[in-house]
Amino acid sequence: MTESPILDARINYRRSGFRLQVEFTLRSQWAVLFGPSGAGKTTVLRILTGLTQPDSGSIQLGNHQLLDTNCSLDLPPSRRGIGFVLQQSALFPHLTARENIAFGMHSWMRVAREARIEELLCLFEIASLAERKPQQLSGGERQRIAVAQALAPRPKLLLLDEPFNALDAPSRAAIIEKLRAAAVPVLYVSHDLADAWQINAHAILIESGTIRAEGETRTILAPQRQQLLTQLGAPQHS
Amino acid sequence: MDLEALSVTFRLAAITTAILLVIAIPLAYWIVSTRSRLRAIVEAITTLPILLPPTVLGFYLLVLLGQRTAFGRIWIHLTGHTLAFTFTGLVIGSAIYSLPFAVQPIVAGFSSIDIALVEQARLLGASRWRILRSVLVPLSARSIAAAALLCFTHTIGEFGVVLMVGGDIPGATRTLSIAIYDQVQDFAYADANRTALVLVAISVTALILLYARRGAYPAATAGARHD
């Protein structure tokens, strides 16, 4: 039996010579949007969040229609229930880590909010950093807090825009492990083959604003991997 | 030293600054966030008092506040007296005259905040009001303080608009600038010098306060990319 879709998106977008025309459905908890720089990955994420308006299209998240240009439906970012973590964390510099995590739970009851904060501080092992401000944290610490901040209001989908590029492999693996434990659907954007290869997920290959292939990561990205191995002079494998 | 003029000047500057901050913060937020074509017109109007000669502005305010306009007539009908040559009229004139000194630093402060922070706040469910209160205002504290200092000192030093709108009524509309003018007219140069030194001291103190405040926060790092 086919799993019901987590996300169903159809997007048409054109700006200053760049054309994005994609249509995809996410059914697994983790998906990787892979492509070279300039392929349109970030634009796809921004349109999903509502920060950028497409020329036409529709986006359905679970049972909720977020966008349908045919009937002029366009929910604002604040009502889409989507978390977004950027390559460089957008933490509020005047707030502590705890206050940053709490930002998206403004309307929650105090007890529930405090419990959620403690849960995330514990999950990402950042309790000792709770009272520090972003400028007092390392890059890896900031990214963990950014992920906790995005997860805090329990989004229905988490978008990760190459958020761990600046981290070493163990730090990256640790955050991904914590994220898997959080059990939220994730769309992970990357242009780094090694990064995408290690994530066991549904892969979407995007190039020049168009989806070229979809499927299992290691199947879809096999040609890119082979090309990279050839460039590195590694022995050929079938 | 004309202590009455000193009192009127400080009251005028404090009230004008408070009113301008209440007006300028939401106005600056609208200017930096709107896509409306009205933005250029609103920005031009808020900047106009910098370019207009104070006497020209004062003249039109005098007309606006008097019996020749509907606003002036309504005010007289409600209060029984004209706004011209009153302290309230002086506050209105000062607020209009100093408006650019409040709006422009705050617009610059809001514009310098990384758009990624505002977008993140929107994604985390923040309303426009909460973004203003919890993100833009605290991150622009230095610009808002600069706007307040500029408004205060600019109002203290006003002459043309004050004279046109308020006249020279001791204890009501006579400010330190007008007092200096009166003292010079009376050849009381020593008195004028003492009063002028008070204004110089206020301005120098304000500027030292302004430049002593170092950047509170580093620029946020994230930015919207067009990948």
Tab-separated table of C-alpha atoms in Angstrom:
chain	number	residue	atom	x	y	z
A	1	MET	CA	0.000	0.000	0.000
A	2	THR	CA	1.312	3.470	-0.903
A	3	GLU	CA	2.081	5.824	1.983
A	4	SER	CA	0.025	9.015	1.990
A	5	PRO	CA	2.120	11.985	0.818
A	6	ILE	CA	3.763	14.247	3.377
A	7	LEU	CA	4.227	17.001	0.838
A	8	ASP	CA	2.925	17.513	-2.643
A	9	ALA	CA	4.347	20.471	-4.559
A	10	ARG	CA	3.978	21.923	-8.016
A	11	ILE	CA	5.918	25.156	-8.580
A	12	ASN	CA	6.405	27.509	-11.500
A	13	TYR	CA	8.658	30.480	-10.896
A	14	ARG	CA	10.563	32.797	-13.194
A	15	ARG	CA	12.784	35.731	-12.246
A	16	SER	CA	15.472	37.581	-14.195
A	17	GLY	CA	16.394	34.804	-16.594
A	18	PHE	CA	16.064	31.985	-14.073
A	19	ARG	CA	13.202	29.535	-14.538
A	20	LEU	CA	12.124	27.004	-11.920
A	21	GLN	CA	9.565	24.395	-12.887
A	22	VAL	CA	9.300	21.487	-10.452
A	23	GLU	CA	6.734	18.957	-9.359
A	24	PHE	CA	7.437	16.434	-6.600
A	25	THR	CA	5.859	14.412	-3.828
A	26	LEU	CA	7.499	13.460	-0.540
A	27	ARG	CA	6.346	10.199	1.039
A	28	SER	CA	9.297	9.265	3.264
A	29	GLN	CA	10.355	10.965	6.501
A	30	TRP	CA	13.678	12.073	5.007
A	31	ALA	CA	14.254	13.446	1.535
A	32	VAL	CA	17.317	15.016	-0.054
A	33	LEU	CA	17.054	17.776	-2.640
A	34	PHE	CA	20.405	17.504	-4.393
A	35	GLY	CA	21.835	19.709	-7.092
A	36	PRO	CA	24.658	22.074	-8.013
A	37	SER	CA	24.804	25.682	-6.894
A	38	GLY	CA	22.283	27.778	-8.794
A	39	ALA	CA	20.005	24.817	-9.521
A	40	GLY	CA	17.102	26.395	-7.616
A	41	LYS	CA	17.240	24.416	-4.368
A	42	THR	CA	16.976	27.381	-2.015
A	43	THR	CA	14.250	28.940	-4.152
A	44	VAL	CA	12.213	25.733	-3.830
A	45	LEU	CA	12.587	25.882	-0.042
A	46	ARG	CA	11.686	29.572	0.112
A	47	ILE	CA	8.565	28.954	-1.956
A	48	LEU	CA	7.589	26.036	0.308
A	49	THR	CA	7.907	28.289	3.361
A	50	GLY	CA	5.977	31.135	1.738
A	51	LEU	CA	8.915	33.561	1.896
A	52	THR	CA	8.974	33.700	-1.910
A	53	GLN	CA	5.857	33.742	-4.078
A	54	PRO	CA	5.814	31.560	-7.199
A	55	ASP	CA	4.130	32.621	-10.418
A	56	SER	CA	1.823	29.628	-10.180
A	57	GLY	CA	1.563	26.320	-8.401
A	58	SER	CA	0.132	24.403	-5.491
A	59	ILE	CA	1.598	23.063	-2.256
A	60	GLN	CA	-0.117	20.598	0.026
A	61	LEU	CA	1.412	19.612	3.369
A	62	GLY	CA	-0.400	16.581	4.775
A	63	ASN	CA	-4.072	17.510	4.589
A	64	HIS	CA	-3.392	21.242	4.566
A	65	GLN	CA	-3.360	23.223	1.356
A	66	LEU	CA	-0.680	25.905	1.778
A	67	LEU	CA	-0.753	27.348	-1.706
A	68	ASP	CA	-3.041	27.116	-4.692
A	69	THR	CA	-2.666	29.946	-7.155
A	70	ASN	CA	-5.762	28.748	-9.036
A	71	CYS	CA	-7.928	29.805	-6.108
A	72	SER	CA	-5.641	32.591	-4.812
A	73	LEU	CA	-4.759	30.626	-1.678
A	74	ASP	CA	-1.373	31.593	-0.241
A	75	LEU	CA	-0.915	31.007	3.481
A	76	PRO	CA	1.644	33.330	5.114
A	77	PRO	CA	4.873	31.767	6.447
A	78	SER	CA	3.647	32.092	10.041
A	79	ARG	CA	0.689	29.761	9.322
A	80	ARG	CA	2.405	27.086	7.240
A	81	GLY	CA	3.842	25.023	10.084
A	82	ILE	CA	7.217	24.648	8.364
A	83	GLY	CA	10.561	24.938	10.145
A	84	PHE	CA	13.552	26.272	8.222
A	85	VAL	CA	17.253	26.076	9.100
A	86	LEU	CA	19.744	27.933	6.942
A	87	GLN	CA	23.409	27.293	6.232
A	88	GLN	CA	24.239	30.138	8.587
A	89	SER	CA	21.928	30.070	11.546
A	90	ALA	CA	19.472	32.963	11.810
A	91	LEU	CA	19.526	33.145	15.602
A	92	PHE	CA	18.404	36.353	17.239
A	93	PRO	CA	21.639	37.915	18.532
A	94	HIS	CA	19.997	39.763	21.434
A	95	LEU	CA	18.407	36.602	22.875
A	96	THR	CA	19.936	33.708	24.794
A	97	ALA	CA	19.861	30.192	23.379
A	98	ARG	CA	16.875	29.405	25.615
A	99	GLU	CA	15.004	32.521	24.452
A	100	ASN	CA	15.826	31.705	20.831
A	101	ILE	CA	14.366	28.234	21.214
A	102	ALA	CA	11.286	29.664	22.949
A	103	PHE	CA	10.656	32.287	20.234
A	104	GLY	CA	8.294	30.141	18.172
A	105	MET	CA	6.272	29.032	21.221
A	106	HIS	CA	5.040	32.484	22.164
A	107	SER	CA	1.397	31.398	22.312
A	108	TRP	CA	2.055	28.197	24.292
A	109	MET	CA	1.162	27.789	27.965
A	110	ARG	CA	4.187	28.527	30.100
A	111	VAL	CA	4.455	25.003	31.567
A	112	ALA	CA	4.243	23.353	28.138
A	113	ARG	CA	6.744	25.810	26.715
A	114	GLU	CA	9.278	25.232	29.477
A	115	ALA	CA	8.870	21.456	29.156
A	116	ARG	CA	9.444	21.633	25.383
A	117	ILE	CA	12.542	23.783	25.836
A	118	GLU	CA	14.003	21.358	28.367
A	119	GLU	CA	13.212	18.430	26.050
A	120	LEU	CA	15.097	20.063	23.169
A	121	LEU	CA	18.011	21.223	25.324
A	122	CYS	CA	18.336	17.620	26.470
A	123	LEU	CA	17.894	16.090	22.982
A	124	PHE	CA	20.577	18.277	21.408
A	125	GLU	CA	22.796	18.221	24.519
A	126	ILE	CA	22.887	22.011	24.772
A	127	ALA	CA	21.570	22.544	28.318
A	128	SER	CA	24.896	24.050	29.377
A	129	LEU	CA	24.585	26.655	26.585
A	130	ALA	CA	21.044	27.725	27.418
A	131	GLU	CA	21.907	31.110	28.882
A	132	ARG	CA	24.535	32.043	26.293
A	133	LYS	CA	23.956	34.406	23.407
A	134	PRO	CA	24.735	33.350	19.809
A	135	GLN	CA	27.975	35.335	19.626
A	136	GLN	CA	29.270	33.302	22.579
A	137	LEU	CA	28.757	29.994	20.747
A	138	SER	CA	30.749	28.026	18.184
A	139	GLY	CA	29.359	27.330	14.710
A	140	GLY	CA	28.310	23.798	15.641
A	141	GLU	CA	26.624	24.951	18.833
A	142	ARG	CA	24.744	27.656	16.954
A	143	GLN	CA	23.505	25.147	14.395
A	144	ARG	CA	22.245	22.796	17.105
A	145	ILE	CA	20.345	25.675	18.694
A	146	ALA	CA	19.011	26.756	15.286
A	147	VAL	CA	17.679	23.237	14.699
A	148	ALA	CA	16.142	23.172	18.203
A	149	GLN	CA	14.562	26.576	17.543
A	150	ALA	CA	13.023	25.375	14.279
A	151	LEU	CA	11.775	22.153	15.888
A	152	ALA	CA	10.374	23.806	19.015
A	153	PRO	CA	6.868	24.720	17.747
A	154	ARG	CA	6.502	21.149	16.362
A	155	PRO	CA	6.516	21.933	12.628
A	156	LYS	CA	4.888	19.496	10.235
A	157	LEU	CA	7.954	19.654	7.997
A	158	LEU	CA	11.543	20.762	8.588
A	159	LEU	CA	13.569	22.264	5.745
A	160	LEU	CA	17.350	22.175	6.074
A	161	ASP	CA	19.217	24.367	3.604
A	162	GLU	CA	22.775	23.005	3.676
A	163	PRO	CA	22.827	23.767	7.392
A	164	PHE	CA	25.815	21.640	8.352
A	165	ASN	CA	28.295	22.584	5.617
A	166	ALA	CA	30.603	24.352	8.034
A	167	LEU	CA	30.637	21.438	10.488
A	168	ASP	CA	33.019	18.510	10.654
A	169	ALA	CA	31.683	15.042	9.848
A	170	PRO	CA	31.190	13.836	13.470
A	171	SER	CA	29.296	17.023	14.447
A	172	ARG	CA	27.142	16.707	11.338
A	173	ALA	CA	26.390	13.041	12.011
A	174	ALA	CA	25.497	13.800	15.638
A	175	ILE	CA	22.950	16.477	14.675
A	176	ILE	CA	21.416	14.272	11.993
A	177	GLU	CA	21.095	11.453	14.509
A	178	LYS	CA	19.304	13.803	16.938
A	179	LEU	CA	17.061	14.999	14.143
A	180	ARG	CA	16.081	11.446	13.241
A	181	ALA	CA	15.168	10.938	16.908
A	182	ALA	CA	12.907	13.991	16.727
A	183	ALA	CA	10.731	12.116	14.189
A	184	VAL	CA	9.769	15.068	12.012
A	185	PRO	CA	9.679	14.898	8.207
A	186	VAL	CA	12.814	16.534	6.794
A	187	LEU	CA	13.654	17.911	3.362
A	188	TYR	CA	17.428	18.266	3.300
A	189	VAL	CA	19.083	20.403	0.669
A	190	SER	CA	22.655	19.777	-0.348
A	191	HIS	CA	25.075	20.297	-3.200
A	192	ASP	CA	27.661	18.121	-1.443
A	193	LEU	CA	27.655	14.575	-2.819
A	194	ALA	CA	29.306	13.033	0.248
A	195	ASP	CA	26.795	14.798	2.471
A	196	ALA	CA	23.780	13.628	0.459
A	197	TRP	CA	25.169	10.133	-0.059
A	198	GLN	CA	25.357	9.443	3.666
A	199	ILE	CA	21.725	10.286	4.261
A	200	ASN	CA	19.527	7.305	3.662
A	201	ALA	CA	16.606	9.072	2.041
A	202	HIS	CA	14.457	9.687	-0.977
A	203	ALA	CA	16.547	11.814	-3.338
A	204	ILE	CA	15.425	14.474	-5.782
A	205	LEU	CA	18.009	15.588	-8.296
A	206	ILE	CA	17.509	19.167	-9.474
A	207	GLU	CA	19.474	20.928	-12.196
A	208	SER	CA	18.823	24.301	-13.832
A	209	GLY	CA	15.431	24.644	-12.185
A	210	THR	CA	14.155	21.241	-13.321
A	211	ILE	CA	13.919	17.886	-11.573
A	212	ARG	CA	16.091	15.404	-13.467
A	213	ALA	CA	15.531	12.267	-11.379
A	214	GLU	CA	13.890	10.927	-8.216
A	215	GLY	CA	14.408	7.761	-6.175
A	216	GLU	CA	16.700	6.163	-3.613
A	217	THR	CA	19.726	8.314	-2.832
A	218	ARG	CA	22.327	5.751	-3.848
A	219	THR	CA	20.567	4.976	-7.102
A	220	ILE	CA	19.904	8.558	-8.117
A	221	LEU	CA	23.309	9.869	-7.136
A	222	ALA	CA	25.314	6.902	-8.454
A	223	PRO	CA	26.338	8.671	-11.705
A	224	GLN	CA	27.556	11.729	-9.761
A	225	ARG	CA	29.454	9.452	-7.394
A	226	GLN	CA	31.055	7.583	-10.257
A	227	GLN	CA	32.028	10.846	-11.921
A	228	LEU	CA	33.590	12.064	-8.674
A	229	LEU	CA	35.502	8.802	-8.221
A	230	THR	CA	36.788	9.050	-11.779
A	231	GLN	CA	37.967	12.615	-11.138
A	232	LEU	CA	39.736	11.395	-7.999
A	233	GLY	CA	41.373	8.557	-9.949
A	234	ALA	CA	39.766	5.819	-7.859
A	235	PRO	CA	39.336	2.290	-9.287
A	236	GLN	CA	36.173	1.855	-11.375
A	237	HIS	CA	33.276	-0.110	-9.879
A	238	SER	CA	30.128	-1.194	-11.562
B	1	MET	CA	19.850	82.795	32.782
B	2	ASP	CA	16.175	82.718	31.820
B	3	LEU	CA	15.046	79.709	33.885
B	4	GLU	CA	11.514	79.870	32.509
B	5	ALA	CA	12.894	79.596	28.991
B	6	LEU	CA	15.103	76.714	30.121
B	7	SER	CA	12.064	74.919	31.573
B	8	VAL	CA	9.947	75.510	28.439
B	9	THR	CA	12.817	74.321	26.229
B	10	PHE	CA	13.358	71.078	28.131
B	11	ARG	CA	9.626	70.330	28.380
B	12	LEU	CA	9.243	71.005	24.668
B	13	ALA	CA	12.223	68.819	23.751
B	14	ALA	CA	11.158	65.938	26.015
B	15	ILE	CA	7.527	65.900	24.869
B	16	THR	CA	8.474	66.304	21.196
B	17	THR	CA	11.004	63.460	21.441
B	18	ALA	CA	8.490	61.142	23.123
B	19	ILE	CA	5.804	61.905	20.531
B	20	LEU	CA	8.238	61.488	17.650
B	21	LEU	CA	9.460	58.097	18.838
B	22	VAL	CA	5.878	56.857	19.105
B	23	ILE	CA	5.215	58.050	15.536
B	24	ALA	CA	8.596	57.297	13.960
B	25	ILE	CA	9.072	53.666	15.039
B	26	PRO	CA	5.914	52.298	13.346
B	27	LEU	CA	6.369	54.711	10.422
B	28	ALA	CA	9.952	53.522	9.888
B	29	TYR	CA	8.762	49.900	10.055
B	30	TRP	CA	6.162	50.640	7.390
B	31	ILE	CA	8.768	52.355	5.201
B	32	VAL	CA	11.221	49.426	5.348
B	33	SER	CA	8.604	46.690	4.921
B	34	THR	CA	6.056	48.065	2.467
B	35	ARG	CA	5.985	47.498	-1.268
B	36	SER	CA	3.462	50.295	-1.715
B	37	ARG	CA	4.139	53.019	-4.252
B	38	LEU	CA	3.149	55.471	-1.543
B	39	ARG	CA	6.456	54.810	0.174
B	40	ALA	CA	8.363	57.325	-1.942
B	41	ILE	CA	5.750	59.995	-1.251
B	42	VAL	CA	5.725	59.296	2.496
B	43	GLU	CA	9.534	59.339	2.642
B	44	ALA	CA	9.605	62.618	0.704
B	45	ILE	CA	7.081	64.210	3.072
B	46	THR	CA	8.919	63.046	6.184
B	47	THR	CA	12.215	64.392	4.813
B	48	LEU	CA	10.791	67.720	3.602
B	49	PRO	CA	11.321	69.619	6.905
B	50	ILE	CA	15.093	69.223	6.472
B	51	LEU	CA	15.004	71.106	3.180
B	52	LEU	CA	12.338	73.707	3.906
B	53	PRO	CA	13.420	77.004	5.462
B	54	PRO	CA	12.095	76.992	9.056
B	55	THR	CA	10.202	80.220	8.454
B	56	VAL	CA	8.363	78.676	5.499
B	57	LEU	CA	7.396	75.649	7.591
B	58	GLY	CA	6.475	77.946	10.474
B	59	PHE	CA	4.312	80.099	8.230
B	60	TYR	CA	2.306	77.153	6.908
B	61	LEU	CA	1.949	75.721	10.402
B	62	LEU	CA	0.706	79.077	11.606
B	63	VAL	CA	-1.904	79.040	8.852
B	64	LEU	CA	-2.800	75.401	9.574
B	65	LEU	CA	-3.267	76.025	13.271
B	66	GLY	CA	-5.274	79.226	12.805
B	67	GLN	CA	-8.886	79.971	11.843
B	68	ARG	CA	-8.266	79.717	8.100
B	69	THR	CA	-8.265	75.910	8.060
B	70	ALA	CA	-10.850	73.296	9.067
B	71	PHE	CA	-8.366	71.767	11.508
B	72	GLY	CA	-7.787	75.131	13.189
B	73	ARG	CA	-11.524	75.918	13.357
B	74	ILE	CA	-12.342	72.480	14.811
B	75	TRP	CA	-9.627	72.936	17.440
B	76	ILE	CA	-10.970	76.383	18.387
B	77	HIS	CA	-14.522	74.971	18.498
B	78	LEU	CA	-13.402	72.147	20.834
B	79	THR	CA	-11.032	74.066	23.117
B	80	GLY	CA	-12.131	77.687	22.803
B	81	HIS	CA	-8.684	78.947	21.770
B	82	THR	CA	-6.315	78.815	18.838
B	83	LEU	CA	-3.312	76.484	18.776
B	84	ALA	CA	-0.998	79.189	17.493
B	85	PHE	CA	1.082	80.902	20.190
B	86	THR	CA	0.448	78.114	22.706
B	87	PHE	CA	2.771	75.449	24.080
B	88	THR	CA	0.649	72.725	22.431
B	89	GLY	CA	1.002	74.459	19.086
B	90	LEU	CA	4.727	74.653	19.684
B	91	VAL	CA	4.857	70.888	20.313
B	92	ILE	CA	2.995	70.216	17.034
B	93	GLY	CA	5.344	72.520	15.121
B	94	SER	CA	8.444	71.009	16.723
B	95	ALA	CA	7.275	67.459	16.061
B	96	ILE	CA	6.759	68.188	12.361
B	97	TYR	CA	10.056	70.078	12.110
B	98	SER	CA	12.073	67.299	13.799
B	99	LEU	CA	10.262	64.363	12.157
B	100	PRO	CA	13.120	63.530	9.732
B	101	PHE	CA	15.591	63.386	12.604
B	102	ALA	CA	13.473	60.665	14.199
B	103	VAL	CA	12.479	58.690	11.114
B	104	GLN	CA	15.732	58.537	9.184
B	105	PRO	CA	18.019	56.996	11.850
B	106	ILE	CA	15.360	54.424	12.697
B	107	VAL	CA	14.818	53.548	9.029
B	108	ALA	CA	18.598	53.119	8.723
B	109	GLY	CA	18.648	50.925	11.843
B	110	PHE	CA	15.784	48.705	10.673
B	111	SER	CA	17.278	48.436	7.177
B	112	SER	CA	20.603	47.223	8.545
B	113	ILE	CA	19.041	44.192	10.251
B	114	ASP	CA	19.595	40.950	8.368
B	115	ILE	CA	16.393	40.083	6.510
B	116	ALA	CA	16.967	36.431	7.473
B	117	LEU	CA	16.160	37.296	11.088
B	118	VAL	CA	12.859	38.884	10.125
B	119	GLU	CA	12.045	35.908	7.902
B	120	GLN	CA	12.934	33.493	10.693
B	121	ALA	CA	10.618	35.383	13.044
B	122	ARG	CA	7.813	35.113	10.465
B	123	LEU	CA	8.427	31.385	10.064
B	124	LEU	CA	8.263	31.009	13.835
B	125	GLY	CA	4.773	32.509	13.798
B	126	ALA	CA	5.529	36.087	14.847
B	127	SER	CA	3.008	38.770	13.891
B	128	ARG	CA	4.162	42.079	12.378
B	129	TRP	CA	3.735	43.752	15.771
B	130	ARG	CA	5.815	41.077	17.507
B	131	ILE	CA	8.554	41.291	14.866
B	132	LEU	CA	8.704	45.038	15.503
B	133	ARG	CA	8.672	44.696	19.299
B	134	SER	CA	10.855	41.600	19.747
B	135	VAL	CA	13.290	41.780	16.826
B	136	LEU	CA	13.551	45.173	15.134
B	137	VAL	CA	13.354	47.493	18.147
B	138	PRO	CA	15.871	45.652	20.359
B	139	LEU	CA	18.283	45.174	17.471
B	140	SER	CA	17.965	48.860	16.513
B	141	ALA	CA	18.350	50.188	20.054
B	142	ARG	CA	21.390	52.256	19.059
B	143	SER	CA	19.604	53.839	16.100
B	144	ILE	CA	16.537	54.594	18.215
B	145	ALA	CA	18.723	56.164	20.905
B	146	ALA	CA	20.437	58.224	18.198
B	147	ALA	CA	17.042	59.321	16.873
B	148	ALA	CA	15.937	60.340	20.376
B	149	LEU	CA	19.128	62.338	20.990
B	150	LEU	CA	18.924	64.047	17.615
B	151	CYS	CA	15.256	64.964	18.142
B	152	PHE	CA	15.955	66.281	21.621
B	153	THR	CA	18.934	68.436	20.664
B	154	HIS	CA	17.359	69.583	17.401
B	155	THR	CA	14.230	70.690	19.249
B	156	ILE	CA	16.292	72.499	21.874
B	157	GLY	CA	18.034	74.477	19.162
B	158	GLU	CA	14.934	75.380	17.117
B	159	PHE	CA	14.397	79.037	16.326
B	160	GLY	CA	12.487	79.803	13.125
B	161	VAL	CA	9.549	77.474	13.591
B	162	VAL	CA	9.318	78.259	17.294
B	163	LEU	CA	9.230	81.993	16.666
B	164	MET	CA	6.642	81.701	13.873
B	165	VAL	CA	4.316	79.265	15.634
B	166	GLY	CA	4.865	80.126	19.290
B	167	GLY	CA	5.906	83.732	19.289
B	168	ASP	CA	7.778	84.917	22.336
B	169	ILE	CA	5.558	84.456	25.382
B	170	PRO	CA	7.576	84.121	28.620
B	171	GLY	CA	6.839	80.899	30.481
B	172	ALA	CA	4.698	79.555	27.623
B	173	THR	CA	6.511	79.640	24.285
B	174	ARG	CA	9.803	81.438	24.890
B	175	THR	CA	12.609	78.891	24.499
B	176	LEU	CA	16.345	79.326	25.039
B	177	SER	CA	16.922	80.142	21.354
B	178	ILE	CA	14.341	82.913	21.507
B	179	ALA	CA	15.826	84.092	24.809
B	180	ILE	CA	19.255	84.468	23.152
B	181	TYR	CA	17.641	86.479	20.358
B	182	ASP	CA	15.924	88.728	22.908
B	183	GLN	CA	19.140	89.136	24.895
B	184	VAL	CA	21.079	90.151	21.782
B	185	GLN	CA	18.312	92.615	20.855
B	186	ASP	CA	18.780	94.114	24.321
B	187	PHE	CA	22.609	94.171	23.874
B	188	ALA	CA	22.887	91.836	26.907
B	189	TYR	CA	25.754	89.921	25.312
B	190	ALA	CA	26.994	88.390	28.572
B	191	ASP	CA	23.543	86.896	29.227
B	192	ALA	CA	23.319	85.731	25.609
B	193	ASN	CA	26.733	84.118	25.968
B	194	ARG	CA	25.686	82.206	29.124
B	195	THR	CA	22.489	80.998	27.459
B	196	ALA	CA	24.374	80.026	24.300
B	197	LEU	CA	26.921	78.077	26.358
B	198	VAL	CA	24.071	76.049	27.872
B	199	LEU	CA	22.951	75.080	24.348
B	200	VAL	CA	26.525	74.268	23.336
B	201	ALA	CA	26.968	72.093	26.451
B	202	ILE	CA	23.723	70.233	25.747
B	203	SER	CA	24.722	69.573	22.136
B	204	VAL	CA	28.248	68.420	23.008
B	205	THR	CA	26.934	66.123	25.776
B	206	ALA	CA	24.366	64.651	23.385
B	207	LEU	CA	27.011	63.962	20.746
B	208	ILE	CA	29.366	62.347	23.276
B	209	LEU	CA	26.486	60.136	24.466
B	210	LEU	CA	25.691	59.269	20.856
B	211	TYR	CA	29.231	58.245	19.929
B	212	ALA	CA	29.997	56.587	23.267
B	213	ARG	CA	27.353	53.937	22.602
B	214	ARG	CA	29.221	51.176	20.826
B	215	GLY	CA	27.503	48.594	18.597
B	216	ALA	CA	25.366	46.430	20.823
B	217	TYR	CA	25.175	43.393	18.559
B	218	PRO	CA	27.204	42.039	15.661
B	219	ALA	CA	25.439	41.823	12.334
B	220	ALA	CA	23.483	38.601	12.008
B	221	THR	CA	25.046	36.162	9.641
B	222	ALA	CA	22.277	34.513	7.699
B	223	GLY	CA	20.992	35.985	4.487
B	224	ALA	CA	18.504	35.050	1.836
B	225	ARG	CA	20.233	33.479	-1.129
B	226	HIS	CA	18.965	32.992	-4.618
B	227	ASP	CA	20.396	29.533	-5.128
